[in-house]
């Protein structure tokens, strides 16, 4: 689908884009596509298996892959390791100093009498020889990958002072070889453990996470009419929230999870509305003859940004959560859409058009100086990671829809793709506790 040149066409094409869909539920895979600039060298030694432990997940490999994807670390290849200690007291720190490592991770996996595993690990500073972190994580056999992600999060947080996002999840929409099906899926942040949330013969789009990570809102065309649903990921229970005549689209949870912003055309023109989920009170925020769509809440919840063509071309506008006069945010370029706030509220990421190419850019919250995040020709649907250090977006690779993720502050990037079919409309979950 080529992005349209007007917001009316944008809405129309978005509503029709998933008329072709599929069921090729191949797992999401990751490919490193960019170099790593200024990454810290770290060695993650293969974890030892003691007392007959036989985990079916390579814990050390998962941790190393997580740290590499962050763009801030460059794990040492295993073939270059001269020794493989599993406990900090067995480490000869001078050997790792000679190898030029900044940090070292060692660990071992032990079976529990009641089932599952204890995973003990240690993080060492190679320069000083000090142990920075020692902990034991309890895991079931099925939860080993998640346990490895949580260990990577702890290591990342200790070394950077920022929360890791390796144990988070990504929602996305897929289509495949069968032109009769489409699905909303959720996978771990590294692409593994993908699960189908909704499988339909009708288009599905615009997934949005609740702030506690328990619910997904999305648009479905079941019965041939757009409607907004909210679904509990634990139980599978779902509820139809909005099914008015006309457009029901672009759901977005408020930061406190009590409200859902959306685009409705029930009163004649596409405008921004806010639904109080408890009382079901619906408030209209914008009233304009132009098209207002794609609302996104500020982290403080006091205002929203949205896309509108009220100035003649799609641009980003801001409005108070209580309503009032909308103010234009973006002025550079003739097409800016699909804005999302960084978790700290200081930056915006959005899609812009330049020379016929649609690319992802990041600006400050006032729409000032911009920096290009992507370099494709058809990049869309950007979403910040919950720590603000990465951006995920949809792009094309050899004519096929894939997801790409790139760190905000480095040159590393990676693609998430399926063995067949297409992937679109990513949404990164909040930090999961």
mmCIF file with all atom_site columns, C-alpha atoms in Angstrom, residues 49-228:
data_model
loop_
_atom_site.group_PDB
_atom_site.id
_atom_site.type_symbol
_atom_site.label_atom_id
_atom_site.label_alt_id
_atom_site.label_comp_id
_atom_site.label_asym_id
_atom_site.label_entity_id
_atom_site.label_seq_id
_atom_site.pdbx_PDB_ins_code
_atom_site.Cartn_x
_atom_site.Cartn_y
_atom_site.Cartn_z
_atom_site.occupancy
_atom_site.B_iso_or_equiv
_atom_site.pdbx_formal_charge
_atom_site.auth_seq_id
_atom_site.auth_comp_id
_atom_site.auth_asym_id
_atom_site.auth_atom_id
_atom_site.pdbx_PDB_model_num
ATOM 1   C CA . UNK A 1 49  ? 24.152  -26.791 34.009 1.00 0.00 ? 49  UNK A CA 1
ATOM 2   C CA . UNK A 1 50  ? 24.597  -28.388 37.436 1.00 0.00 ? 50  UNK A CA 1
ATOM 3   C CA . UNK A 1 51  ? 22.982  -31.287 39.304 1.00 0.00 ? 51  UNK A CA 1
ATOM 4   C CA . UNK A 1 52  ? 21.619  -32.782 36.120 1.00 0.00 ? 52  UNK A CA 1
ATOM 5   C CA . UNK A 1 53  ? 19.888  -29.646 34.868 1.00 0.00 ? 53  UNK A CA 1
ATOM 6   C CA . UNK A 1 54  ? 18.821  -29.891 31.236 1.00 0.00 ? 54  UNK A CA 1
ATOM 7   C CA . UNK A 1 55  ? 17.169  -26.592 30.268 1.00 0.00 ? 55  UNK A CA 1
ATOM 8   C CA . UNK A 1 56  ? 15.945  -26.396 26.686 1.00 0.00 ? 56  UNK A CA 1
ATOM 9   C CA . UNK A 1 57  ? 16.886  -22.692 26.458 1.00 0.00 ? 57  UNK A CA 1
ATOM 10  C CA . UNK A 1 58  ? 20.427  -21.338 26.217 1.00 0.00 ? 58  UNK A CA 1
ATOM 11  C CA . UNK A 1 59  ? 20.118  -18.682 28.930 1.00 0.00 ? 59  UNK A CA 1
ATOM 12  C CA . UNK A 1 60  ? 23.443  -17.005 28.167 1.00 0.00 ? 60  UNK A CA 1
ATOM 13  C CA . UNK A 1 61  ? 22.679  -16.771 24.439 1.00 0.00 ? 61  UNK A CA 1
ATOM 14  C CA . UNK A 1 62  ? 19.310  -15.099 25.086 1.00 0.00 ? 62  UNK A CA 1
ATOM 15  C CA . UNK A 1 63  ? 20.918  -12.574 27.458 1.00 0.00 ? 63  UNK A CA 1
ATOM 16  C CA . UNK A 1 64  ? 23.694  -11.768 24.973 1.00 0.00 ? 64  UNK A CA 1
ATOM 17  C CA . UNK A 1 65  ? 21.207  -11.334 22.116 1.00 0.00 ? 65  UNK A CA 1
ATOM 18  C CA . UNK A 1 66  ? 19.062  -9.007  24.231 1.00 0.00 ? 66  UNK A CA 1
ATOM 19  C CA . UNK A 1 67  ? 22.017  -6.813  25.163 1.00 0.00 ? 67  UNK A CA 1
ATOM 20  C CA . UNK A 1 68  ? 23.192  -6.687  21.537 1.00 0.00 ? 68  UNK A CA 1
ATOM 21  C CA . UNK A 1 69  ? 19.774  -5.535  20.299 1.00 0.00 ? 69  UNK A CA 1
ATOM 22  C CA . UNK A 1 70  ? 19.836  -2.604  22.693 1.00 0.00 ? 70  UNK A CA 1
ATOM 23  C CA . UNK A 1 71  ? 22.656  -1.077  20.628 1.00 0.00 ? 71  UNK A CA 1
ATOM 24  C CA . UNK A 1 72  ? 24.569  -0.225  23.804 1.00 0.00 ? 72  UNK A CA 1
ATOM 25  C CA . UNK A 1 73  ? 26.497  -3.474  24.191 1.00 0.00 ? 73  UNK A CA 1
ATOM 26  C CA . UNK A 1 74  ? 28.665  -5.646  21.977 1.00 0.00 ? 74  UNK A CA 1
ATOM 27  C CA . UNK A 1 75  ? 28.738  -9.186  23.369 1.00 0.00 ? 75  UNK A CA 1
ATOM 28  C CA . UNK A 1 76  ? 31.925  -11.178 22.861 1.00 0.00 ? 76  UNK A CA 1
ATOM 29  C CA . UNK A 1 77  ? 31.570  -14.134 20.450 1.00 0.00 ? 77  UNK A CA 1
ATOM 30  C CA . UNK A 1 78  ? 31.799  -17.417 22.316 1.00 0.00 ? 78  UNK A CA 1
ATOM 31  C CA . UNK A 1 79  ? 34.490  -18.741 20.019 1.00 0.00 ? 79  UNK A CA 1
ATOM 32  C CA . UNK A 1 80  ? 36.805  -16.012 21.296 1.00 0.00 ? 80  UNK A CA 1
ATOM 33  C CA . UNK A 1 81  ? 36.364  -16.927 24.971 1.00 0.00 ? 81  UNK A CA 1
ATOM 34  C CA . UNK A 1 82  ? 39.488  -18.596 26.390 1.00 0.00 ? 82  UNK A CA 1
ATOM 35  C CA . UNK A 1 83  ? 37.689  -19.855 29.491 1.00 0.00 ? 83  UNK A CA 1
ATOM 36  C CA . UNK A 1 84  ? 34.078  -20.366 30.599 1.00 0.00 ? 84  UNK A CA 1
ATOM 37  C CA . UNK A 1 85  ? 33.701  -19.937 34.370 1.00 0.00 ? 85  UNK A CA 1
ATOM 38  C CA . UNK A 1 86  ? 30.207  -20.222 35.844 1.00 0.00 ? 86  UNK A CA 1
ATOM 39  C CA . UNK A 1 87  ? 30.696  -18.600 39.280 1.00 0.00 ? 87  UNK A CA 1
ATOM 40  C CA . UNK A 1 88  ? 32.336  -15.300 40.151 1.00 0.00 ? 88  UNK A CA 1
ATOM 41  C CA . UNK A 1 89  ? 34.882  -16.964 42.467 1.00 0.00 ? 89  UNK A CA 1
ATOM 42  C CA . UNK A 1 90  ? 36.181  -18.984 39.498 1.00 0.00 ? 90  UNK A CA 1
ATOM 43  C CA . UNK A 1 91  ? 36.852  -15.898 37.360 1.00 0.00 ? 91  UNK A CA 1
ATOM 44  C CA . UNK A 1 92  ? 40.438  -14.848 36.575 1.00 0.00 ? 92  UNK A CA 1
ATOM 45  C CA . UNK A 1 93  ? 39.669  -11.192 35.969 1.00 0.00 ? 93  UNK A CA 1
ATOM 46  C CA . UNK A 1 94  ? 43.070  -10.533 34.345 1.00 0.00 ? 94  UNK A CA 1
ATOM 47  C CA . UNK A 1 95  ? 42.200  -12.814 31.426 1.00 0.00 ? 95  UNK A CA 1
ATOM 48  C CA . UNK A 1 96  ? 39.095  -10.761 30.663 1.00 0.00 ? 96  UNK A CA 1
ATOM 49  C CA . UNK A 1 97  ? 41.044  -7.519  31.028 1.00 0.00 ? 97  UNK A CA 1
ATOM 50  C CA . UNK A 1 98  ? 43.481  -8.742  28.369 1.00 0.00 ? 98  UNK A CA 1
ATOM 51  C CA . UNK A 1 99  ? 40.517  -9.514  26.115 1.00 0.00 ? 99  UNK A CA 1
ATOM 52  C CA . UNK A 1 100 ? 39.311  -5.908  26.445 1.00 0.00 ? 100 UNK A CA 1
ATOM 53  C CA . UNK A 1 101 ? 35.987  -6.584  28.123 1.00 0.00 ? 101 UNK A CA 1
ATOM 54  C CA . UNK A 1 102 ? 34.254  -3.948  30.242 1.00 0.00 ? 102 UNK A CA 1
ATOM 55  C CA . UNK A 1 103 ? 31.816  -6.328  31.926 1.00 0.00 ? 103 UNK A CA 1
ATOM 56  C CA . UNK A 1 104 ? 31.426  -10.059 32.461 1.00 0.00 ? 104 UNK A CA 1
ATOM 57  C CA . UNK A 1 105 ? 28.335  -12.194 33.121 1.00 0.00 ? 105 UNK A CA 1
ATOM 58  C CA . UNK A 1 106 ? 28.587  -15.729 34.507 1.00 0.00 ? 106 UNK A CA 1
ATOM 59  C CA . UNK A 1 107 ? 25.886  -18.059 35.760 1.00 0.00 ? 107 UNK A CA 1
ATOM 60  C CA . UNK A 1 108 ? 24.553  -21.555 36.236 1.00 0.00 ? 108 UNK A CA 1
ATOM 61  C CA . UNK A 1 109 ? 21.228  -23.365 36.088 1.00 0.00 ? 109 UNK A CA 1
ATOM 62  C CA . UNK A 1 110 ? 20.129  -25.751 38.834 1.00 0.00 ? 110 UNK A CA 1
ATOM 63  C CA . UNK A 1 111 ? 16.992  -27.922 38.982 1.00 0.00 ? 111 UNK A CA 1
ATOM 64  C CA . UNK A 1 112 ? 14.497  -27.313 41.782 1.00 0.00 ? 112 UNK A CA 1
ATOM 65  C CA . UNK A 1 113 ? 13.128  -30.204 43.800 1.00 0.00 ? 113 UNK A CA 1
ATOM 66  C CA . UNK A 1 114 ? 9.586   -28.976 43.135 1.00 0.00 ? 114 UNK A CA 1
ATOM 67  C CA . UNK A 1 115 ? 10.182  -28.552 39.395 1.00 0.00 ? 115 UNK A CA 1
ATOM 68  C CA . UNK A 1 116 ? 11.605  -25.770 37.290 1.00 0.00 ? 116 UNK A CA 1
ATOM 69  C CA . UNK A 1 117 ? 14.987  -24.141 37.789 1.00 0.00 ? 117 UNK A CA 1
ATOM 70  C CA . UNK A 1 118 ? 17.046  -21.760 39.879 1.00 0.00 ? 118 UNK A CA 1
ATOM 71  C CA . UNK A 1 119 ? 19.160  -19.516 37.658 1.00 0.00 ? 119 UNK A CA 1
ATOM 72  C CA . UNK A 1 120 ? 22.026  -17.936 39.576 1.00 0.00 ? 120 UNK A CA 1
ATOM 73  C CA . UNK A 1 121 ? 24.041  -15.236 37.835 1.00 0.00 ? 121 UNK A CA 1
ATOM 74  C CA . UNK A 1 122 ? 26.636  -12.579 38.577 1.00 0.00 ? 122 UNK A CA 1
ATOM 75  C CA . UNK A 1 123 ? 27.692  -9.383  36.815 1.00 0.00 ? 123 UNK A CA 1
ATOM 76  C CA . UNK A 1 124 ? 31.323  -8.311  37.245 1.00 0.00 ? 124 UNK A CA 1
ATOM 77  C CA . UNK A 1 125 ? 33.149  -5.087  36.442 1.00 0.00 ? 125 UNK A CA 1
ATOM 78  C CA . UNK A 1 126 ? 36.269  -6.213  34.588 1.00 0.00 ? 126 UNK A CA 1
ATOM 79  C CA . UNK A 1 127 ? 38.272  -3.021  35.271 1.00 0.00 ? 127 UNK A CA 1
ATOM 80  C CA . UNK A 1 128 ? 37.924  -3.189  39.058 1.00 0.00 ? 128 UNK A CA 1
ATOM 81  C CA . UNK A 1 129 ? 37.230  -6.872  39.469 1.00 0.00 ? 129 UNK A CA 1
ATOM 82  C CA . UNK A 1 130 ? 34.236  -6.034  41.674 1.00 0.00 ? 130 UNK A CA 1
ATOM 83  C CA . UNK A 1 131 ? 31.004  -7.982  41.590 1.00 0.00 ? 131 UNK A CA 1
ATOM 84  C CA . UNK A 1 132 ? 28.239  -5.551  40.680 1.00 0.00 ? 132 UNK A CA 1
ATOM 85  C CA . UNK A 1 133 ? 25.230  -7.819  40.843 1.00 0.00 ? 133 UNK A CA 1
ATOM 86  C CA . UNK A 1 134 ? 24.424  -11.303 42.136 1.00 0.00 ? 134 UNK A CA 1
ATOM 87  C CA . UNK A 1 135 ? 20.942  -12.778 42.061 1.00 0.00 ? 135 UNK A CA 1
ATOM 88  C CA . UNK A 1 136 ? 18.955  -15.972 41.611 1.00 0.00 ? 136 UNK A CA 1
ATOM 89  C CA . UNK A 1 137 ? 15.892  -16.101 39.378 1.00 0.00 ? 137 UNK A CA 1
ATOM 90  C CA . UNK A 1 138 ? 13.319  -18.875 39.790 1.00 0.00 ? 138 UNK A CA 1
ATOM 91  C CA . UNK A 1 139 ? 11.752  -20.145 36.576 1.00 0.00 ? 139 UNK A CA 1
ATOM 92  C CA . UNK A 1 140 ? 9.450   -22.851 35.318 1.00 0.00 ? 140 UNK A CA 1
ATOM 93  C CA . UNK A 1 141 ? 10.628  -24.930 32.383 1.00 0.00 ? 141 UNK A CA 1
ATOM 94  C CA . UNK A 1 142 ? 8.294   -23.023 30.058 1.00 0.00 ? 142 UNK A CA 1
ATOM 95  C CA . UNK A 1 143 ? 9.366   -19.653 31.432 1.00 0.00 ? 143 UNK A CA 1
ATOM 96  C CA . UNK A 1 144 ? 13.100  -19.920 30.784 1.00 0.00 ? 144 UNK A CA 1
ATOM 97  C CA . UNK A 1 145 ? 13.181  -17.368 27.958 1.00 0.00 ? 145 UNK A CA 1
ATOM 98  C CA . UNK A 1 146 ? 11.286  -14.851 30.049 1.00 0.00 ? 146 UNK A CA 1
ATOM 99  C CA . UNK A 1 147 ? 13.657  -15.495 32.941 1.00 0.00 ? 147 UNK A CA 1
ATOM 100 C CA . UNK A 1 148 ? 16.613  -14.807 30.639 1.00 0.00 ? 148 UNK A CA 1
ATOM 101 C CA . UNK A 1 149 ? 14.951  -11.570 29.481 1.00 0.00 ? 149 UNK A CA 1
ATOM 102 C CA . UNK A 1 150 ? 14.473  -10.479 33.114 1.00 0.00 ? 150 UNK A CA 1
ATOM 103 C CA . UNK A 1 151 ? 18.139  -11.184 33.841 1.00 0.00 ? 151 UNK A CA 1
ATOM 104 C CA . UNK A 1 152 ? 19.113  -9.116  30.787 1.00 0.00 ? 152 UNK A CA 1
ATOM 105 C CA . UNK A 1 153 ? 16.862  -6.313  32.060 1.00 0.00 ? 153 UNK A CA 1
ATOM 106 C CA . UNK A 1 154 ? 18.613  -6.367  35.448 1.00 0.00 ? 154 UNK A CA 1
ATOM 107 C CA . UNK A 1 155 ? 22.065  -6.299  33.832 1.00 0.00 ? 155 UNK A CA 1
ATOM 108 C CA . UNK A 1 156 ? 21.059  -3.489  31.486 1.00 0.00 ? 156 UNK A CA 1
ATOM 109 C CA . UNK A 1 157 ? 19.609  -1.433  34.355 1.00 0.00 ? 157 UNK A CA 1
ATOM 110 C CA . UNK A 1 158 ? 22.711  -1.919  36.522 1.00 0.00 ? 158 UNK A CA 1
ATOM 111 C CA . UNK A 1 159 ? 25.100  -0.860  33.750 1.00 0.00 ? 159 UNK A CA 1
ATOM 112 C CA . UNK A 1 160 ? 23.071  2.008   32.259 1.00 0.00 ? 160 UNK A CA 1
ATOM 113 C CA . UNK A 1 161 ? 20.861  3.245   35.108 1.00 0.00 ? 161 UNK A CA 1
ATOM 114 C CA . UNK A 1 162 ? 17.823  2.824   32.845 1.00 0.00 ? 162 UNK A CA 1
ATOM 115 C CA . UNK A 1 163 ? 15.146  0.107   32.813 1.00 0.00 ? 163 UNK A CA 1
ATOM 116 C CA . UNK A 1 164 ? 15.529  -2.660  30.276 1.00 0.00 ? 164 UNK A CA 1
ATOM 117 C CA . UNK A 1 165 ? 12.706  -3.657  27.941 1.00 0.00 ? 165 UNK A CA 1
ATOM 118 C CA . UNK A 1 166 ? 13.723  -7.202  27.042 1.00 0.00 ? 166 UNK A CA 1
ATOM 119 C CA . UNK A 1 167 ? 10.867  -8.759  29.047 1.00 0.00 ? 167 UNK A CA 1
ATOM 120 C CA . UNK A 1 168 ? 8.259   -6.601  27.298 1.00 0.00 ? 168 UNK A CA 1
ATOM 121 C CA . UNK A 1 169 ? 6.051   -7.649  24.382 1.00 0.00 ? 169 UNK A CA 1
ATOM 122 C CA . UNK A 1 170 ? 5.110   -6.330  20.944 1.00 0.00 ? 170 UNK A CA 1
ATOM 123 C CA . UNK A 1 171 ? 1.647   -6.408  19.377 1.00 0.00 ? 171 UNK A CA 1
ATOM 124 C CA . UNK A 1 172 ? 1.399   -6.430  15.587 1.00 0.00 ? 172 UNK A CA 1
ATOM 125 C CA . UNK A 1 173 ? -0.887  -7.349  12.711 1.00 0.00 ? 173 UNK A CA 1
ATOM 126 C CA . UNK A 1 174 ? -0.014  -10.088 10.242 1.00 0.00 ? 174 UNK A CA 1
ATOM 127 C CA . UNK A 1 175 ? -1.181  -11.275 6.865  1.00 0.00 ? 175 UNK A CA 1
ATOM 128 C CA . UNK A 1 176 ? 0.097   -14.264 4.945  1.00 0.00 ? 176 UNK A CA 1
ATOM 129 C CA . UNK A 1 177 ? -0.363  -16.539 1.958  1.00 0.00 ? 177 UNK A CA 1
ATOM 130 C CA . UNK A 1 178 ? -4.054  -17.312 2.441  1.00 0.00 ? 178 UNK A CA 1
ATOM 131 C CA . UNK A 1 179 ? -6.000  -14.284 1.142  1.00 0.00 ? 179 UNK A CA 1
ATOM 132 C CA . UNK A 1 180 ? -8.847  -14.925 3.572  1.00 0.00 ? 180 UNK A CA 1
ATOM 133 C CA . UNK A 1 181 ? -7.343  -14.400 7.039  1.00 0.00 ? 181 UNK A CA 1
ATOM 134 C CA . UNK A 1 182 ? -5.647  -11.711 9.123  1.00 0.00 ? 182 UNK A CA 1
ATOM 135 C CA . UNK A 1 183 ? -4.470  -11.832 12.733 1.00 0.00 ? 183 UNK A CA 1
ATOM 136 C CA . UNK A 1 184 ? -3.538  -9.672  15.666 1.00 0.00 ? 184 UNK A CA 1
ATOM 137 C CA . UNK A 1 185 ? -0.536  -11.250 17.389 1.00 0.00 ? 185 UNK A CA 1
ATOM 138 C CA . UNK A 1 186 ? 1.612   -10.619 20.451 1.00 0.00 ? 186 UNK A CA 1
ATOM 139 C CA . UNK A 1 187 ? 5.243   -11.750 20.770 1.00 0.00 ? 187 UNK A CA 1
ATOM 140 C CA . UNK A 1 188 ? 8.158   -11.247 23.116 1.00 0.00 ? 188 UNK A CA 1
ATOM 141 C CA . UNK A 1 189 ? 10.331  -8.243  22.303 1.00 0.00 ? 189 UNK A CA 1
ATOM 142 C CA . UNK A 1 190 ? 12.831  -10.560 20.580 1.00 0.00 ? 190 UNK A CA 1
ATOM 143 C CA . UNK A 1 191 ? 10.125  -12.087 18.353 1.00 0.00 ? 191 UNK A CA 1
ATOM 144 C CA . UNK A 1 192 ? 9.746   -15.419 20.173 1.00 0.00 ? 192 UNK A CA 1
ATOM 145 C CA . UNK A 1 193 ? 6.649   -16.899 21.829 1.00 0.00 ? 193 UNK A CA 1
ATOM 146 C CA . UNK A 1 194 ? 4.236   -15.348 19.342 1.00 0.00 ? 194 UNK A CA 1
ATOM 147 C CA . UNK A 1 195 ? 0.557   -15.851 20.172 1.00 0.00 ? 195 UNK A CA 1
ATOM 148 C CA . UNK A 1 196 ? -2.548  -15.116 18.132 1.00 0.00 ? 196 UNK A CA 1
ATOM 149 C CA . UNK A 1 197 ? -4.974  -12.811 19.920 1.00 0.00 ? 197 UNK A CA 1
ATOM 150 C CA . UNK A 1 198 ? -7.572  -12.477 17.167 1.00 0.00 ? 198 UNK A CA 1
ATOM 151 C CA . UNK A 1 199 ? -7.831  -14.397 13.883 1.00 0.00 ? 199 UNK A CA 1
ATOM 152 C CA . UNK A 1 200 ? -10.356 -13.024 11.421 1.00 0.00 ? 200 UNK A CA 1
ATOM 153 C CA . UNK A 1 201 ? -11.479 -13.028 7.824  1.00 0.00 ? 201 UNK A CA 1
ATOM 154 C CA . UNK A 1 202 ? -11.955 -9.249  8.127  1.00 0.00 ? 202 UNK A CA 1
ATOM 155 C CA . UNK A 1 203 ? -9.374  -6.468  8.554  1.00 0.00 ? 203 UNK A CA 1
ATOM 156 C CA . UNK A 1 204 ? -7.818  -5.840  11.982 1.00 0.00 ? 204 UNK A CA 1
ATOM 157 C CA . UNK A 1 205 ? -5.730  -2.766  12.755 1.00 0.00 ? 205 UNK A CA 1
ATOM 158 C CA . UNK A 1 206 ? -4.502  -0.195  15.280 1.00 0.00 ? 206 UNK A CA 1
ATOM 159 C CA . UNK A 1 207 ? -3.505  -2.303  18.319 1.00 0.00 ? 207 UNK A CA 1
ATOM 160 C CA . UNK A 1 208 ? -2.976  -0.256  21.500 1.00 0.00 ? 208 UNK A CA 1
ATOM 161 C CA . UNK A 1 209 ? -1.815  -1.428  24.937 1.00 0.00 ? 209 UNK A CA 1
ATOM 162 C CA . UNK A 1 210 ? -3.359  -0.547  28.274 1.00 0.00 ? 210 UNK A CA 1
ATOM 163 C CA . UNK A 1 211 ? -0.776  0.954   30.682 1.00 0.00 ? 211 UNK A CA 1
ATOM 164 C CA . UNK A 1 212 ? -0.748  -2.198  32.829 1.00 0.00 ? 212 UNK A CA 1
ATOM 165 C CA . UNK A 1 213 ? -0.136  -4.455  29.808 1.00 0.00 ? 213 UNK A CA 1
ATOM 166 C CA . UNK A 1 214 ? -3.259  -6.540  30.520 1.00 0.00 ? 214 UNK A CA 1
ATOM 167 C CA . UNK A 1 215 ? -5.485  -5.285  27.712 1.00 0.00 ? 215 UNK A CA 1
ATOM 168 C CA . UNK A 1 216 ? -5.269  -4.586  24.005 1.00 0.00 ? 216 UNK A CA 1
ATOM 169 C CA . UNK A 1 217 ? -7.591  -2.236  22.173 1.00 0.00 ? 217 UNK A CA 1
ATOM 170 C CA . UNK A 1 218 ? -7.896  -2.675  18.409 1.00 0.00 ? 218 UNK A CA 1
ATOM 171 C CA . UNK A 1 219 ? -10.142 -2.082  15.408 1.00 0.00 ? 219 UNK A CA 1
ATOM 172 C CA . UNK A 1 220 ? -11.900 -5.005  13.747 1.00 0.00 ? 220 UNK A CA 1
ATOM 173 C CA . UNK A 1 221 ? -14.172 -5.105  10.708 1.00 0.00 ? 221 UNK A CA 1
ATOM 174 C CA . UNK A 1 222 ? -16.217 -8.131  11.762 1.00 0.00 ? 222 UNK A CA 1
ATOM 175 C CA . UNK A 1 223 ? -19.568 -7.920  10.033 1.00 0.00 ? 223 UNK A CA 1
ATOM 176 C CA . UNK A 1 224 ? -18.169 -5.481  7.482  1.00 0.00 ? 224 UNK A CA 1
ATOM 177 C CA . UNK A 1 225 ? -18.246 -2.452  9.806  1.00 0.00 ? 225 UNK A CA 1
ATOM 178 C CA . UNK A 1 226 ? -15.383 -0.970  11.813 1.00 0.00 ? 226 UNK A CA 1
ATOM 179 C CA . UNK A 1 227 ? -15.656 -1.350  15.578 1.00 0.00 ? 227 UNK A CA 1
ATOM 180 C CA . UNK A 1 228 ? -13.270 -0.851  18.495 1.00 0.00 ? 228 UNK A CA 1
#
